[in-house]
Amino acid sequence: KEYEETQKVGAQIICFCDKNYPKLLKEIYDPPPIITCRGNIKLLNKNILSIVGPRNSSFNGQKFAYKISNDLGKYDVVIGSGMARGIDTYAHQGALNNGTIAVLAGGVDNIYPKENKDLYNKILENGLIISENPLKSLPKSINFPKRNRIISGISLALIVVEASLRSGTLITARYAIEQNREIFAVPGSPFDPRCKGSNRLIKEGAKLIENA
C-alpha cells in the first residue's frame, strides 16, 4: 500500500541495498533503511554540501546563505538543507538552478512550513525532496534532530551560517563531527546571540568560511 501511494504522488522508495542509495549516507552510524524521494534522485550521489542555520536568521546571514549556495552551484555542487524558515530557505533558493536537496522531518508530500509551498514546488522542478518517514507523516518535533543526521550524512561537508548556543543547527554540527564530515562556519558579531554557537565552532576547529 505504501509503495502504491508513493507511486501515485510521483515519488519512489530507495532501500539501503539499492544502487541509488546515497553512498555517504551508508557510512553513518544509523542510516535510514529506506528513504522516500521525490524529484531528481541522480543528485543523491553528486558532490553535496549542506548549509544550515537558524529560523530567526539575520539579513546578512540570509544574504550569505543565498550567495554561497548560488556560487557553489557553479562548481557543480549540490546544496542540501532542511527547507525550514530562515537560512535553509535562502540556501535552497540560491541553489534552485544548479540542484538542491531538501530533507524533510515529515513525509515528502507534507510541505512544512506551509509558507514554503512555492519553494517546495520549485525544488521539485530541478531538485529533490527526501525523507525517511512515510507519506503523510507529520513533522513532529522528535523528527527534526533525526532529520538533521541525514542532512549532514548525505554531505561531504557542512556549512554553518549562524547558530545560537542551544540550537538545532549545533545538533546538526554535532552529527557532522560524529560522521567525520568537514565543518565550515561563518564568523559573526560577538554581540549577536545567533552567532555565539557558530563562533564557538570556529574556536573549536571548524574552518572559517567567507566565500565559495
Short mmCIF file of C-alpha atoms in Angstrom, two decimals:
data_model
loop_
_atom_site.label_atom_id
_atom_site.label_comp_id
_atom_site.label_asym_id
_atom_site.label_seq_id
_atom_site.Cartn_x
_atom_site.Cartn_y
_atom_site.Cartn_z
CA LYS A 1 0.00 0.00 0.00
CA GLU A 2 2.81 2.41 0.90
CA TYR A 3 4.55 1.64 -2.40
CA GLU A 4 1.36 2.28 -4.38
CA GLU A 5 0.68 5.56 -2.58
CA THR A 6 4.27 6.64 -3.23
CA GLN A 7 3.89 5.93 -6.94
CA LYS A 8 0.68 7.99 -7.09
CA VAL A 9 2.47 11.17 -5.95
CA GLY A 10 5.38 10.61 -8.35
CA ALA A 11 7.82 9.58 -5.61
CA GLN A 12 9.88 6.45 -5.11
CA ILE A 13 11.26 4.38 -2.25
CA ILE A 14 15.00 3.70 -2.19
CA CYS A 15 16.27 0.91 0.08
CA PHE A 16 19.68 0.74 1.73
CA CYS A 17 20.75 -2.01 -0.68
CA ASP A 18 19.69 -0.01 -3.76
CA LYS A 19 22.45 1.32 -6.05
CA ASN A 20 20.84 4.79 -5.91
CA TYR A 21 21.06 4.98 -2.11
CA PRO A 22 23.47 7.83 -1.16
CA LYS A 23 26.96 6.37 -0.72
CA LEU A 24 27.92 8.81 2.03
CA LEU A 25 24.71 8.14 3.96
CA LYS A 26 25.58 4.44 4.06
CA GLU A 27 28.70 5.33 6.08
CA ILE A 28 26.93 6.91 9.08
CA TYR A 29 26.24 5.08 12.34
CA ASP A 30 22.46 4.82 11.89
CA PRO A 31 21.47 5.25 8.23
CA PRO A 32 17.74 5.03 7.48
CA PRO A 33 16.91 1.62 5.97
CA ILE A 34 14.72 3.32 3.37
CA ILE A 35 14.27 6.87 2.11
CA THR A 36 11.38 8.23 0.09
CA CYS A 37 12.42 10.53 -2.73
CA ARG A 38 10.50 12.97 -4.89
CA GLY A 39 12.40 14.62 -7.74
CA ASN A 40 15.78 14.04 -9.36
CA ILE A 41 17.40 11.10 -7.50
CA LYS A 42 20.62 11.49 -9.53
CA LEU A 43 21.51 14.35 -7.18
CA LEU A 44 21.95 11.93 -4.28
CA ASN A 45 25.37 10.77 -5.42
CA LYS A 46 26.78 14.08 -6.65
CA ASN A 47 29.05 16.32 -4.57
CA ILE A 48 26.76 17.65 -1.83
CA LEU A 49 27.46 20.43 0.67
CA SER A 50 24.77 21.18 3.23
CA ILE A 51 24.05 24.66 4.57
CA VAL A 52 22.27 25.14 7.90
CA GLY A 53 21.34 27.96 10.25
CA PRO A 54 18.54 29.30 12.45
CA ARG A 55 14.96 30.12 11.54
CA ASN A 56 15.29 33.60 13.11
CA SER A 57 18.32 34.40 10.98
CA SER A 58 19.75 37.85 10.30
CA PHE A 59 19.51 39.67 6.99
CA ASN A 60 23.25 39.25 6.44
CA GLY A 61 23.03 35.55 7.24
CA GLN A 62 20.23 35.07 4.71
CA LYS A 63 22.14 37.03 2.09
CA PHE A 64 25.27 34.95 2.68
CA ALA A 65 23.39 31.64 2.51
CA TYR A 66 21.82 32.62 -0.82
CA LYS A 67 25.08 33.84 -2.35
CA ILE A 68 27.31 30.96 -1.32
CA SER A 69 24.79 28.31 -2.40
CA ASN A 70 24.44 30.04 -5.76
CA ASP A 71 28.22 30.36 -6.17
CA LEU A 72 28.89 26.74 -5.16
CA GLY A 73 26.34 25.59 -7.72
CA LYS A 74 28.59 26.99 -10.46
CA TYR A 75 31.16 24.36 -9.40
CA ASP A 76 28.58 21.59 -9.88
CA VAL A 77 27.98 21.30 -6.13
CA VAL A 78 24.50 20.30 -4.93
CA ILE A 79 23.22 22.13 -1.85
CA GLY A 80 21.43 20.25 0.92
CA SER A 81 19.32 21.73 3.71
CA GLY A 82 16.10 21.21 5.68
CA MET A 83 13.63 23.63 3.98
CA ALA A 84 12.94 25.40 7.28
CA ARG A 85 12.38 29.14 7.58
CA GLY A 86 15.44 31.36 7.59
CA ILE A 87 18.84 30.11 6.43
CA ASP A 88 17.53 26.83 4.96
CA THR A 89 15.08 28.68 2.73
CA TYR A 90 17.71 31.06 1.36
CA ALA A 91 20.21 28.25 0.82
CA HIS A 92 17.66 26.33 -1.29
CA GLN A 93 16.65 29.46 -3.21
CA GLY A 94 20.24 30.22 -4.16
CA ALA A 95 20.72 26.68 -5.46
CA LEU A 96 17.50 26.23 -7.44
CA ASN A 97 19.16 26.50 -10.85
CA ASN A 98 22.01 24.11 -10.07
CA GLY A 99 20.39 21.47 -7.87
CA THR A 100 19.31 21.31 -4.24
CA ILE A 101 18.12 18.60 -1.85
CA ALA A 102 15.56 19.26 0.89
CA VAL A 103 15.44 16.78 3.77
CA LEU A 104 12.04 16.88 5.48
CA ALA A 105 11.04 15.91 9.02
CA GLY A 106 7.62 14.75 7.78
CA GLY A 107 6.58 12.84 4.69
CA VAL A 108 7.80 14.03 1.27
CA ASP A 109 4.22 15.05 0.46
CA ASN A 110 3.86 17.14 3.63
CA ILE A 111 5.01 20.71 2.95
CA TYR A 112 6.39 22.32 6.10
CA PRO A 113 6.35 25.17 6.77
CA LYS A 114 3.29 25.89 4.61
CA GLU A 115 4.75 29.27 3.58
CA ASN A 116 7.40 27.37 1.61
CA LYS A 117 4.89 25.81 -0.78
CA ASP A 118 6.28 27.76 -3.77
CA LEU A 119 9.84 26.83 -2.80
CA TYR A 120 8.81 23.17 -2.47
CA ASN A 121 7.35 23.18 -5.99
CA LYS A 122 10.42 24.91 -7.43
CA ILE A 123 12.72 22.34 -5.80
CA LEU A 124 10.72 19.56 -7.45
CA GLU A 125 11.40 21.07 -10.89
CA ASN A 126 15.17 20.66 -10.72
CA GLY A 127 15.99 19.29 -7.27
CA LEU A 128 14.99 16.58 -4.83
CA ILE A 129 12.82 16.18 -1.72
CA ILE A 130 13.71 13.28 0.59
CA SER A 131 12.55 11.85 3.93
CA GLU A 132 12.95 8.68 5.97
CA ASN A 133 9.31 8.98 7.07
CA PRO A 134 6.26 7.52 5.30
CA LEU A 135 3.91 9.64 3.19
CA LYS A 136 1.56 11.95 5.07
CA SER A 137 3.79 11.84 8.18
CA LEU A 138 3.55 14.98 10.28
CA PRO A 139 6.76 16.90 11.06
CA LYS A 140 6.79 16.10 14.79
CA SER A 141 9.40 17.75 16.98
CA ILE A 142 11.12 14.43 17.66
CA ASN A 143 11.75 14.02 13.92
CA PHE A 144 13.82 17.18 13.43
CA PRO A 145 17.02 16.01 15.20
CA LYS A 146 16.72 12.68 13.34
CA ARG A 147 16.35 14.58 10.08
CA ASN A 148 19.49 16.60 10.88
CA ARG A 149 21.68 13.48 10.86
CA ILE A 150 20.57 12.89 7.25
CA ILE A 151 21.33 16.49 6.22
CA SER A 152 24.92 16.05 7.39
CA GLY A 153 25.05 12.39 6.40
CA ILE A 154 24.48 12.96 2.67
CA SER A 155 27.12 15.70 2.60
CA LEU A 156 30.86 15.94 2.12
CA ALA A 157 30.85 18.93 4.46
CA LEU A 158 28.55 21.15 6.50
CA ILE A 159 28.41 24.95 6.32
CA VAL A 160 27.03 26.63 9.46
CA VAL A 161 25.91 30.19 8.71
CA GLU A 162 24.62 31.14 12.17
CA ALA A 163 23.88 29.18 15.34
CA SER A 164 22.95 30.08 18.90
CA LEU A 165 24.49 28.10 21.75
CA ARG A 166 21.35 25.97 22.09
CA SER A 167 20.05 25.28 18.62
CA GLY A 168 19.12 22.57 16.15
CA THR A 169 21.94 23.88 13.99
CA LEU A 170 24.52 22.81 16.57
CA ILE A 171 22.82 19.40 16.76
CA THR A 172 23.46 19.06 13.02
CA ALA A 173 27.07 20.14 13.56
CA ARG A 174 27.47 17.51 16.27
CA TYR A 175 26.17 14.84 13.89
CA ALA A 176 28.62 16.08 11.24
CA ILE A 177 31.51 15.70 13.69
CA GLU A 178 30.40 12.17 14.60
CA GLN A 179 30.15 11.34 10.90
CA ASN A 180 33.68 12.67 10.26
CA ARG A 181 32.47 15.45 7.97
CA GLU A 182 34.30 18.73 7.41
CA ILE A 183 32.66 21.70 9.15
CA PHE A 184 32.80 25.29 7.93
CA ALA A 185 31.40 28.19 9.94
CA VAL A 186 30.68 31.80 9.04
CA PRO A 187 32.10 34.27 11.60
CA GLY A 188 29.57 36.61 13.19
CA SER A 189 29.32 39.54 15.57
CA PRO A 190 30.12 38.70 19.21
CA PHE A 191 27.14 40.88 20.14
CA ASP A 192 24.67 38.69 18.19
CA PRO A 193 23.43 35.64 20.16
CA ARG A 194 22.63 33.98 16.82
CA CYS A 195 26.38 33.79 16.15
CA LYS A 196 27.71 32.57 19.50
CA GLY A 197 27.39 28.91 18.53
CA SER A 198 28.95 29.31 15.10
CA ASN A 199 31.80 31.41 16.52
CA ARG A 200 32.40 28.69 19.12
CA LEU A 201 32.66 26.10 16.33
CA ILE A 202 35.48 28.16 14.81
CA LYS A 203 37.25 28.31 18.18
CA GLU A 204 36.97 24.53 18.39
CA GLY A 205 38.46 23.93 14.97
CA ALA A 206 35.81 24.48 12.30
CA LYS A 207 37.12 26.16 9.15
CA LEU A 208 36.27 29.86 8.91
CA ILE A 209 34.45 30.43 5.62
CA GLU A 210 33.81 33.74 3.84
CA ASN A 211 33.04 32.72 0.25
CA ALA A 212 32.76 29.79 -2.13
#
